[in-house]
Amino acid sequence: MSHITIHGTAPLRGEVTVQRAKNSVLPLLAAALLHRGSCRIENCPRLSDVGAARDIMEHLGCRVHWEGRDLVVDATQVTRADIPPSLMSQFRSSVVFLGAILARCGEATLSYPGGCELGPRPIDLHLAALRTLGAEIEETGGILRCRGKLRGCEILLPFPSVGATENAMLAATAAKGSTTISNAAREPEIVDLQDFLQKLGISIHGAGTSTITIRGGAPLHETTHRPIPDRIVTATYLCAAAACGGEITLRDTDYRHLAPVTTALHQAGCCLRCREDSITLRSTGQLRSLPPVRTYPYPGFPTDAQPVLMAALLRARGATMFVENIFENRYRQVAELTRMGADIRLEGKVALLSGVERLYGGEVHATDLRGGAALTVAALQAEGTTTLSDIHHILRGYEDISRDLRALGADITFTT
Ligand code: UD1
């Protein structure tokens, strides 16, 4: 069984280049379906979720191959408009292909992406947005059949869902006339998707604000795109160095996407220097507790960074309260952290963390993607050896977490 072994407590020092964002790459790959030709995603991270997206694209008839670190998608031929349940369930964000297939083929058949480790993950907002665009959607036995001539419209999202915004943007590229999405998600990955769509030749603007306008039906052309840096991977390594002490520089990243995280680490006692495309963090490893950390849609504190910040504060002086407002089940790593000596009390969406003197290594398992990253951050500060299993969760989002942390001086090995 593959696992990660970590001998903790050393400070981290060094430099690492941050991978491109998983949460950008997946919708970009779906968007590549819109163009009857090739697109190149530069510096695409080699993640298991990217592999699963590739399986879907190949099933649809696309040709996909790696050229060095770039992923090239040739969507000249899309020969089918369905995704079977076996491919949908490999990869939870597979639902973002719905809008793209519908735009390209005028129909799409796929199953529900299913629940996930973070709690129920409904797609009602996605479906409502597509219905507003004119799609007829039938649901039988967990299979969704969507078809219809899409026409420009006004979509009001009751909540700024990232995935629903992406699906609406993708589907609206094929709608006749102009579509406005109000209360759209404002995440940097939405802006990146807009940048890619603009390069394809689509008239779209407003991403990064709550209102996005798309004019459908333009002829498309091929493009090359370098996705934005992964802000959650950046947050993970910053949190690791904050907790262990030392000084690290993360290159090829964008501090502007991370303000709530860098602010929290600064308040906890770290010294940060943000330059155009790098962040340097210095820490004594003795952190202070924080005022309540509440997760919100962007630009609020990101839910994906909550587990790693919590892990960074496990030995901080004093107590910190976390309030998780986005996902129901985002504290699954807490039981494992407690086994390592952490003091965390849970009640519903609130976690109350009291800093402890020491953490202890042991055998723990990754509960989900970001929970696994949090356990890695905890293990780096724990006395003794930690063996982390179920790391397939981590491989969904981190290209090579042990390579990167080793480059920062951590004693960490990955065993396949
Ligand atoms: C995306 C990110 C994920 C991140 C999340 C919030 C990707 C691949 N994943 O997930 O890493 O944690 O944004 O920043 O980009 N909801 C509904 N109905 C819907 C859609 C969502 O009730 O139709 C609820 C969800 O259950 C959840 C909340 O809205 O409680 C946020 O979901 P959403 O913003 O859609 O997140 P994802 O796009 O799934």
Coordinates of C-alpha atoms and ligand atoms in Angstrom, one line a residue:
M1 CA 0.0 0.0 0.0
S2 CA 1.5 3.4 -0.9
H3 CA 2.1 5.7 2.0
I4 CA 4.1 8.7 3.1
T5 CA 6.6 8.5 6.0
I6 CA 7.5 11.7 7.9
H7 CA 10.0 12.3 10.6
G8 CA 8.9 15.6 12.1
T9 CA 10.1 18.6 14.0
A10 CA 12.8 20.0 11.7
P11 CA 12.4 23.6 10.5
L12 CA 11.7 24.1 6.8
R13 CA 14.1 26.1 4.6
G14 CA 14.4 26.5 0.9
E15 CA 12.5 27.3 -2.3
V16 CA 9.8 25.5 -4.2
T17 CA 7.9 26.3 -7.4
V18 CA 4.2 26.0 -7.0
Q19 CA 2.2 23.8 -9.4
R20 CA -0.7 25.1 -11.4
A21 CA -4.2 25.0 -9.9
K22 CA -6.2 21.8 -10.0
N23 CA -9.4 23.7 -9.6
S24 CA -8.6 25.7 -12.7
V25 CA -7.3 22.9 -14.8
L26 CA -10.4 20.7 -14.6
P27 CA -12.9 23.3 -15.9
L28 CA -10.2 24.4 -18.5
L29 CA -10.1 20.8 -19.8
A30 CA -13.9 20.8 -20.0
A31 CA -13.7 24.1 -21.9
A32 CA -11.3 22.6 -24.4
L33 CA -14.2 20.5 -25.7
L34 CA -15.9 23.7 -27.0
H35 CA -13.3 24.1 -29.8
R36 CA -13.2 21.8 -32.9
G37 CA -9.4 21.7 -32.8
S38 CA -6.5 21.7 -30.3
C39 CA -5.8 23.5 -27.1
R40 CA -2.6 23.3 -25.0
I41 CA -2.7 23.6 -21.2
E42 CA 0.9 24.6 -20.3
N43 CA 2.5 23.2 -17.2
C44 CA -0.5 21.1 -16.4
P45 CA -0.1 19.3 -13.0
R46 CA 0.0 15.5 -13.2
L47 CA -2.8 14.7 -10.8
S48 CA -5.1 11.7 -10.6
D49 CA -8.0 14.1 -11.1
V50 CA -6.4 15.3 -14.4
G51 CA -6.0 11.6 -15.4
A52 CA -9.7 11.1 -14.7
A53 CA -10.6 14.1 -16.8
R54 CA -8.4 12.8 -19.6
D55 CA -10.3 9.4 -19.4
I56 CA -13.6 11.3 -19.9
M57 CA -12.3 13.4 -22.8
E58 CA -10.9 10.2 -24.5
H59 CA -14.2 8.5 -24.0
L60 CA -15.9 11.4 -25.7
G61 CA -13.6 11.0 -28.8
C62 CA -10.9 13.6 -28.1
R63 CA -7.2 12.9 -28.5
V64 CA -5.2 13.9 -25.4
H65 CA -1.5 13.6 -24.9
W66 CA 1.3 15.0 -22.8
E67 CA 4.1 17.0 -24.5
G68 CA 6.6 17.4 -21.7
R69 CA 4.7 19.2 -18.9
D70 CA 1.9 20.5 -21.3
L71 CA -1.3 18.6 -21.9
V72 CA -2.6 18.9 -25.4
V73 CA -6.3 18.3 -26.1
D74 CA -7.5 17.7 -29.7
A75 CA -11.3 18.0 -29.6
T76 CA -11.7 18.0 -33.4
Q77 CA -13.8 14.9 -33.1
V78 CA -16.3 14.6 -30.3
T79 CA -18.1 11.4 -31.2
R80 CA -20.4 10.9 -28.2
A81 CA -22.2 13.0 -25.6
D82 CA -22.4 10.7 -22.6
I83 CA -20.2 10.0 -19.6
P84 CA -20.8 6.6 -18.0
P85 CA -21.2 6.3 -14.2
S86 CA -17.9 4.5 -13.9
L87 CA -16.1 7.7 -15.3
M88 CA -18.4 10.1 -13.5
S89 CA -17.6 8.6 -10.1
Q90 CA -13.8 8.5 -10.6
F91 CA -13.7 12.2 -10.3
R92 CA -16.1 14.4 -8.4
S93 CA -15.8 17.5 -10.4
S94 CA -16.8 15.6 -13.5
V95 CA -20.1 17.5 -13.5
V96 CA -18.3 20.5 -15.0
F97 CA -18.3 18.5 -18.3
L98 CA -22.1 18.8 -18.4
G99 CA -22.2 22.4 -19.6
A100 CA -19.3 21.9 -22.0
I101 CA -20.8 18.7 -23.6
L102 CA -24.2 20.4 -23.9
A103 CA -22.6 23.4 -25.6
R104 CA -20.6 21.3 -28.0
C105 CA -23.2 18.5 -28.8
G106 CA -26.6 20.0 -28.0
E107 CA -27.2 17.1 -25.6
A108 CA -25.5 15.4 -22.7
T109 CA -26.2 12.2 -20.8
L110 CA -24.4 11.6 -17.5
S111 CA -24.9 10.3 -14.1
Y112 CA -24.9 12.2 -10.8
P113 CA -21.3 12.8 -9.6
G114 CA -22.5 11.3 -6.3
G115 CA -21.9 12.3 -2.7
C116 CA -18.4 12.8 -1.5
E117 CA -16.3 12.8 1.6
L118 CA -17.1 16.5 2.3
G119 CA -20.8 15.7 2.7
P120 CA -23.6 15.8 0.2
R121 CA -22.7 17.7 -3.0
P122 CA -25.9 18.4 -4.8
I123 CA -26.0 19.8 -8.3
D124 CA -29.4 21.5 -8.2
L125 CA -27.9 24.9 -8.8
H126 CA -26.1 23.6 -11.9
L127 CA -29.3 22.1 -13.3
A128 CA -31.4 25.1 -12.5
A129 CA -28.9 27.3 -14.4
L130 CA -28.9 25.0 -17.4
R131 CA -32.8 24.9 -17.4
T132 CA -32.9 28.7 -17.4
L133 CA -30.7 28.5 -20.5
G134 CA -33.3 26.4 -22.1
A135 CA -32.0 22.8 -21.5
E136 CA -34.6 20.1 -20.9
I137 CA -33.3 17.8 -18.3
E138 CA -34.8 14.4 -17.5
E139 CA -33.6 12.4 -14.5
T140 CA -34.2 8.6 -14.4
G141 CA -32.4 6.2 -12.1
G142 CA -29.6 8.5 -11.4
I143 CA -29.0 9.3 -15.1
L144 CA -29.5 12.9 -16.4
R145 CA -30.4 13.5 -20.0
C146 CA -30.1 17.1 -21.1
R147 CA -30.9 18.5 -24.5
G148 CA -32.3 21.6 -26.0
K149 CA -31.5 24.7 -28.0
L150 CA -29.9 27.1 -25.6
R151 CA -30.7 30.8 -25.6
G152 CA -29.3 33.8 -23.8
C153 CA -31.0 34.6 -20.5
E154 CA -30.5 35.9 -17.0
I155 CA -29.4 33.4 -14.5
L156 CA -29.5 34.3 -10.8
L157 CA -27.6 31.8 -8.6
P158 CA -29.1 31.6 -5.1
F159 CA -25.6 30.9 -3.9
P160 CA -22.3 31.7 -5.6
S161 CA -21.4 28.0 -6.3
V162 CA -18.1 27.6 -8.1
G163 CA -19.1 24.6 -10.2
A164 CA -22.6 26.0 -11.1
T165 CA -21.0 29.2 -12.3
E166 CA -18.5 27.2 -14.4
N167 CA -21.2 25.0 -15.9
A168 CA -23.4 28.1 -16.7
M169 CA -20.4 29.9 -18.3
L170 CA -19.6 26.9 -20.5
A171 CA -23.1 26.2 -21.6
A172 CA -23.8 29.9 -22.3
T173 CA -21.0 29.9 -24.9
A174 CA -23.4 28.0 -27.2
A175 CA -26.6 30.0 -26.3
K176 CA -28.0 32.4 -28.9
G177 CA -27.6 35.9 -27.6
S178 CA -26.3 37.2 -24.4
T179 CA -26.4 35.5 -21.0
T180 CA -25.9 37.2 -17.6
I181 CA -25.0 35.2 -14.5
S182 CA -25.7 37.1 -11.3
N183 CA -24.4 36.2 -7.9
A184 CA -21.6 34.3 -9.7
A185 CA -18.7 32.8 -7.8
R186 CA -15.7 35.2 -7.8
E187 CA -12.9 32.7 -7.3
P188 CA -9.6 33.3 -9.2
E189 CA -10.3 30.0 -11.0
I190 CA -13.5 31.6 -12.5
V191 CA -11.4 34.4 -13.8
D192 CA -8.9 31.9 -15.3
L193 CA -11.8 30.1 -17.1
Q194 CA -12.9 33.5 -18.5
D195 CA -9.3 34.2 -19.7
F196 CA -9.2 30.8 -21.5
L197 CA -12.7 31.3 -23.0
Q198 CA -11.6 34.8 -24.2
K199 CA -8.5 33.3 -25.8
L200 CA -10.8 30.8 -27.6
G201 CA -12.6 33.8 -29.1
I202 CA -15.6 33.9 -26.8
S203 CA -17.0 37.3 -25.8
I204 CA -17.2 37.1 -22.0
H205 CA -16.5 39.6 -19.2
G206 CA -17.2 40.3 -15.6
A207 CA -15.5 37.2 -14.0
G208 CA -14.1 38.2 -10.6
T209 CA -17.2 40.2 -9.9
S210 CA -20.7 38.9 -9.1
T211 CA -22.0 39.5 -12.7
I212 CA -20.6 37.6 -15.7
T213 CA -21.9 38.3 -19.2
I214 CA -21.3 35.9 -22.1
R215 CA -22.2 36.3 -25.7
G216 CA -22.7 32.9 -27.3
G217 CA -22.1 31.6 -30.8
A218 CA -18.7 33.0 -31.8
P219 CA -16.4 31.0 -34.0
L220 CA -13.6 29.5 -31.9
H221 CA -9.9 29.0 -32.5
E222 CA -7.0 27.2 -30.8
T223 CA -5.1 28.5 -27.9
T224 CA -2.4 27.9 -25.4
H225 CA -3.1 28.7 -21.8
R226 CA -1.0 28.6 -18.6
P227 CA -3.4 28.1 -15.6
I228 CA -3.1 30.2 -12.5
P229 CA -0.9 28.9 -9.6
D230 CA -2.6 26.6 -7.1
R231 CA -3.5 28.8 -4.1
I232 CA -4.3 25.9 -1.9
V233 CA -1.0 24.2 -2.5
T234 CA 0.6 27.5 -1.7
A235 CA -1.4 27.8 1.5
T236 CA -0.4 24.2 2.5
Y237 CA 3.3 24.9 2.2
L238 CA 3.0 28.3 3.9
C239 CA 1.1 26.6 6.8
A240 CA 3.8 23.8 7.0
A241 CA 6.6 26.3 7.4
A242 CA 4.6 28.5 9.8
A243 CA 4.1 25.5 12.1
C244 CA 7.7 24.0 11.7
G245 CA 9.6 27.3 11.8
G246 CA 12.2 28.3 9.2
E247 CA 12.1 30.3 6.1
I248 CA 10.7 29.3 2.7
T249 CA 10.1 31.0 -0.6
L250 CA 7.3 29.8 -2.9
R251 CA 7.9 30.8 -6.5
D252 CA 5.4 31.1 -9.4
T253 CA 2.5 31.9 -7.1
D254 CA 0.2 34.8 -6.6
Y255 CA -0.2 36.3 -3.2
R256 CA -3.3 38.3 -4.4
H257 CA -5.3 35.1 -4.4
L258 CA -4.4 34.3 -0.8
A259 CA -5.1 37.4 1.3
P260 CA -7.2 35.8 4.0
V261 CA -4.5 33.0 4.5
T262 CA -1.5 35.3 4.5
T263 CA -3.3 37.7 6.9
A264 CA -4.1 34.8 9.2
L265 CA -0.4 33.6 9.2
H266 CA 0.8 37.1 9.8
Q267 CA -1.6 37.5 12.8
A268 CA -0.3 34.1 14.1
G269 CA 3.2 35.6 14.2
C270 CA 4.8 34.9 10.9
C271 CA 6.7 37.4 8.8
L272 CA 5.7 37.4 5.1
R273 CA 7.1 39.1 2.1
C274 CA 5.0 39.1 -1.0
R275 CA 6.5 39.9 -4.4
E276 CA 5.0 39.9 -7.8
D277 CA 5.2 36.1 -8.2
S278 CA 6.6 34.8 -5.0
I279 CA 6.0 34.6 -1.3
T280 CA 8.6 34.3 1.4
L281 CA 7.5 33.2 4.9
R282 CA 9.7 33.3 8.0
S283 CA 8.5 31.7 11.3
T284 CA 9.9 30.8 14.7
G285 CA 7.5 27.9 14.8
Q286 CA 5.8 29.4 17.9
L287 CA 2.5 30.6 16.7
R288 CA -0.2 32.6 18.4
S289 CA -3.9 31.7 18.3
L290 CA -6.2 33.6 15.9
P291 CA -9.6 35.3 16.1
P292 CA -12.3 33.1 14.7
V293 CA -11.6 31.7 11.3
R294 CA -14.8 31.5 9.2
T295 CA -14.9 30.0 5.7
Y296 CA -16.8 31.9 3.0
P297 CA -16.9 32.0 -0.7
Y298 CA -14.1 34.0 -2.3
P299 CA -12.8 36.5 -1.3
G300 CA -13.5 35.1 2.2
F301 CA -11.3 32.5 3.9
P302 CA -11.2 29.4 1.6
T303 CA -12.8 26.2 2.9
D304 CA -10.0 24.3 1.1
A305 CA -7.3 26.0 3.3
Q306 CA -9.2 25.5 6.6
P307 CA -7.8 22.1 7.3
V308 CA -4.1 23.1 6.7
L309 CA -4.4 26.3 8.8
M310 CA -6.0 24.3 11.6
A311 CA -3.0 21.9 11.4
A312 CA -0.6 24.8 11.5
L313 CA -2.2 26.1 14.8
L314 CA -2.2 22.7 16.7
R315 CA 0.7 23.8 18.9
A316 CA -0.1 27.6 18.9
R317 CA -0.5 29.4 22.2
G318 CA -4.2 29.7 23.1
A319 CA -7.4 28.7 21.4
T320 CA -8.8 29.3 17.9
M321 CA -12.3 28.8 16.8
F322 CA -13.1 27.6 13.2
V323 CA -16.5 28.0 11.6
E324 CA -17.0 25.9 8.4
N325 CA -19.7 27.5 6.4
I326 CA -19.3 25.8 3.0
F327 CA -19.2 22.1 3.4
E328 CA -21.0 20.0 6.1
N329 CA -18.3 17.4 6.6
R330 CA -15.0 19.3 6.5
Y331 CA -13.6 18.1 9.8
R332 CA -12.9 14.5 9.0
Q333 CA -9.2 14.8 9.7
V334 CA -9.9 16.0 13.3
A335 CA -10.2 12.4 14.6
E336 CA -6.8 11.6 13.1
L337 CA -5.3 14.8 14.4
T338 CA -6.6 14.0 17.9
R339 CA -4.8 10.7 17.7
M340 CA -1.6 12.7 17.2
G341 CA -2.2 14.6 20.4
A342 CA -4.2 17.6 19.1
D343 CA -7.0 19.1 21.3
I344 CA -10.0 19.9 19.1
R345 CA -13.6 19.9 20.1
L346 CA -16.3 19.7 17.4
E347 CA -19.8 20.9 17.5
G348 CA -21.6 21.0 14.1
K349 CA -19.9 23.5 11.9
V350 CA -17.7 24.8 14.8
A351 CA -14.3 23.4 15.8
L352 CA -12.6 24.7 18.9
L353 CA -8.8 24.2 18.8
S354 CA -6.7 24.6 21.9
G355 CA -2.9 24.6 21.3
V356 CA -0.9 21.7 22.8
E357 CA 2.8 21.5 23.7
R358 CA 3.5 18.5 21.6
L359 CA 2.2 16.3 18.8
Y360 CA 3.2 12.7 18.4
G361 CA 3.8 10.8 15.2
G362 CA 1.9 7.5 14.6
E363 CA -0.1 5.7 12.0
V364 CA -2.8 7.9 10.5
H365 CA -4.8 7.9 7.3
A366 CA -5.8 10.6 4.9
T367 CA -9.5 11.2 5.1
D368 CA -9.9 13.4 2.1
L369 CA -7.7 15.6 -0.1
R370 CA -7.2 18.6 2.1
G371 CA -7.6 16.6 5.3
G372 CA -4.6 14.5 4.0
A373 CA -2.6 17.7 3.5
A374 CA -3.5 18.8 7.0
L375 CA -2.2 15.5 8.5
T376 CA 1.0 16.0 6.6
V377 CA 1.4 19.5 8.1
A378 CA 0.7 18.0 11.6
A379 CA 3.2 15.2 11.0
L380 CA 6.0 17.6 10.1
Q381 CA 5.7 19.1 13.6
A382 CA 5.1 15.9 15.4
E383 CA 7.8 14.1 17.5
G384 CA 8.7 10.7 16.1
T385 CA 7.6 9.1 12.9
T386 CA 4.2 9.4 11.2
T387 CA 3.0 6.9 8.5
L388 CA 0.3 8.4 6.4
S389 CA -1.9 6.0 4.4
D390 CA -4.8 6.4 2.0
I391 CA -2.7 9.0 0.2
H392 CA -4.6 8.5 -3.1
H393 CA -6.7 11.4 -1.7
I394 CA -3.7 13.6 -1.6
L395 CA -2.6 12.6 -5.2
R396 CA -5.9 14.1 -6.5
G397 CA -4.6 17.6 -5.8
Y398 CA -0.9 17.6 -5.1
E399 CA 1.4 16.7 -7.9
D400 CA 4.2 15.5 -5.5
I401 CA 3.8 16.8 -2.0
S402 CA 6.8 14.8 -0.7
R403 CA 9.1 16.1 -3.5
D404 CA 8.1 19.6 -2.7
L405 CA 8.4 19.3 1.1
R406 CA 11.8 17.5 0.7
A407 CA 13.0 20.4 -1.3
L408 CA 12.1 22.5 1.8
G409 CA 14.2 20.3 4.0
A410 CA 11.5 18.0 5.4
D411 CA 12.4 14.3 6.2
I412 CA 9.5 12.8 4.1
T413 CA 9.4 9.8 1.8
F414 CA 6.7 8.5 -0.5
T415 CA 6.6 4.7 -0.8
T416 CA 4.5 3.3 -3.7
Ligands
UD1_1 C1 -15.3 24.0 -5.7 C2 -13.9 23.5 -5.6 C3 -13.6 23.0 -4.1 C4 -13.9 24.1 -3.2 C5 -15.3 24.7 -3.4 C6 -15.7 25.9 -2.6 C7 -13.4 22.6 -7.8 C8 -13.0 21.4 -8.6 N1 -13.7 22.3 -6.5 O1 -16.2 22.9 -5.5 O2 -12.3 22.6 -4.0 O3 -13.9 23.6 -1.9 O4 -15.5 25.1 -4.8 O5 -14.7 26.9 -2.8 O6 -13.2 23.7 -8.2 N2 -24.1 23.5 -3.6 C9 -25.5 23.1 -3.7 N3 -26.0 22.9 -4.9 C10 -25.3 23.0 -6.0 C11 -23.9 23.3 -6.0 C12 -23.3 23.5 -4.7 O7 -26.1 23.0 -2.6 O8 -25.9 22.8 -7.1 C13 -23.5 23.7 -2.3 C14 -22.5 22.6 -2.0 O9 -23.1 21.4 -1.4 C15 -21.5 23.3 -1.0 C16 -21.6 24.7 -1.5 O10 -22.7 24.8 -2.3 O11 -22.1 23.2 0.3 C17 -20.3 25.1 -2.2 O12 -20.2 24.4 -3.4 P1 -19.5 24.9 -4.7 O13 -19.1 26.3 -4.6 O14 -20.4 24.5 -5.9 O15 -18.2 24.0 -4.7 P2 -17.7 23.0 -5.9 O16 -17.8 23.7 -7.2 O17 -18.3 21.7 -5.7

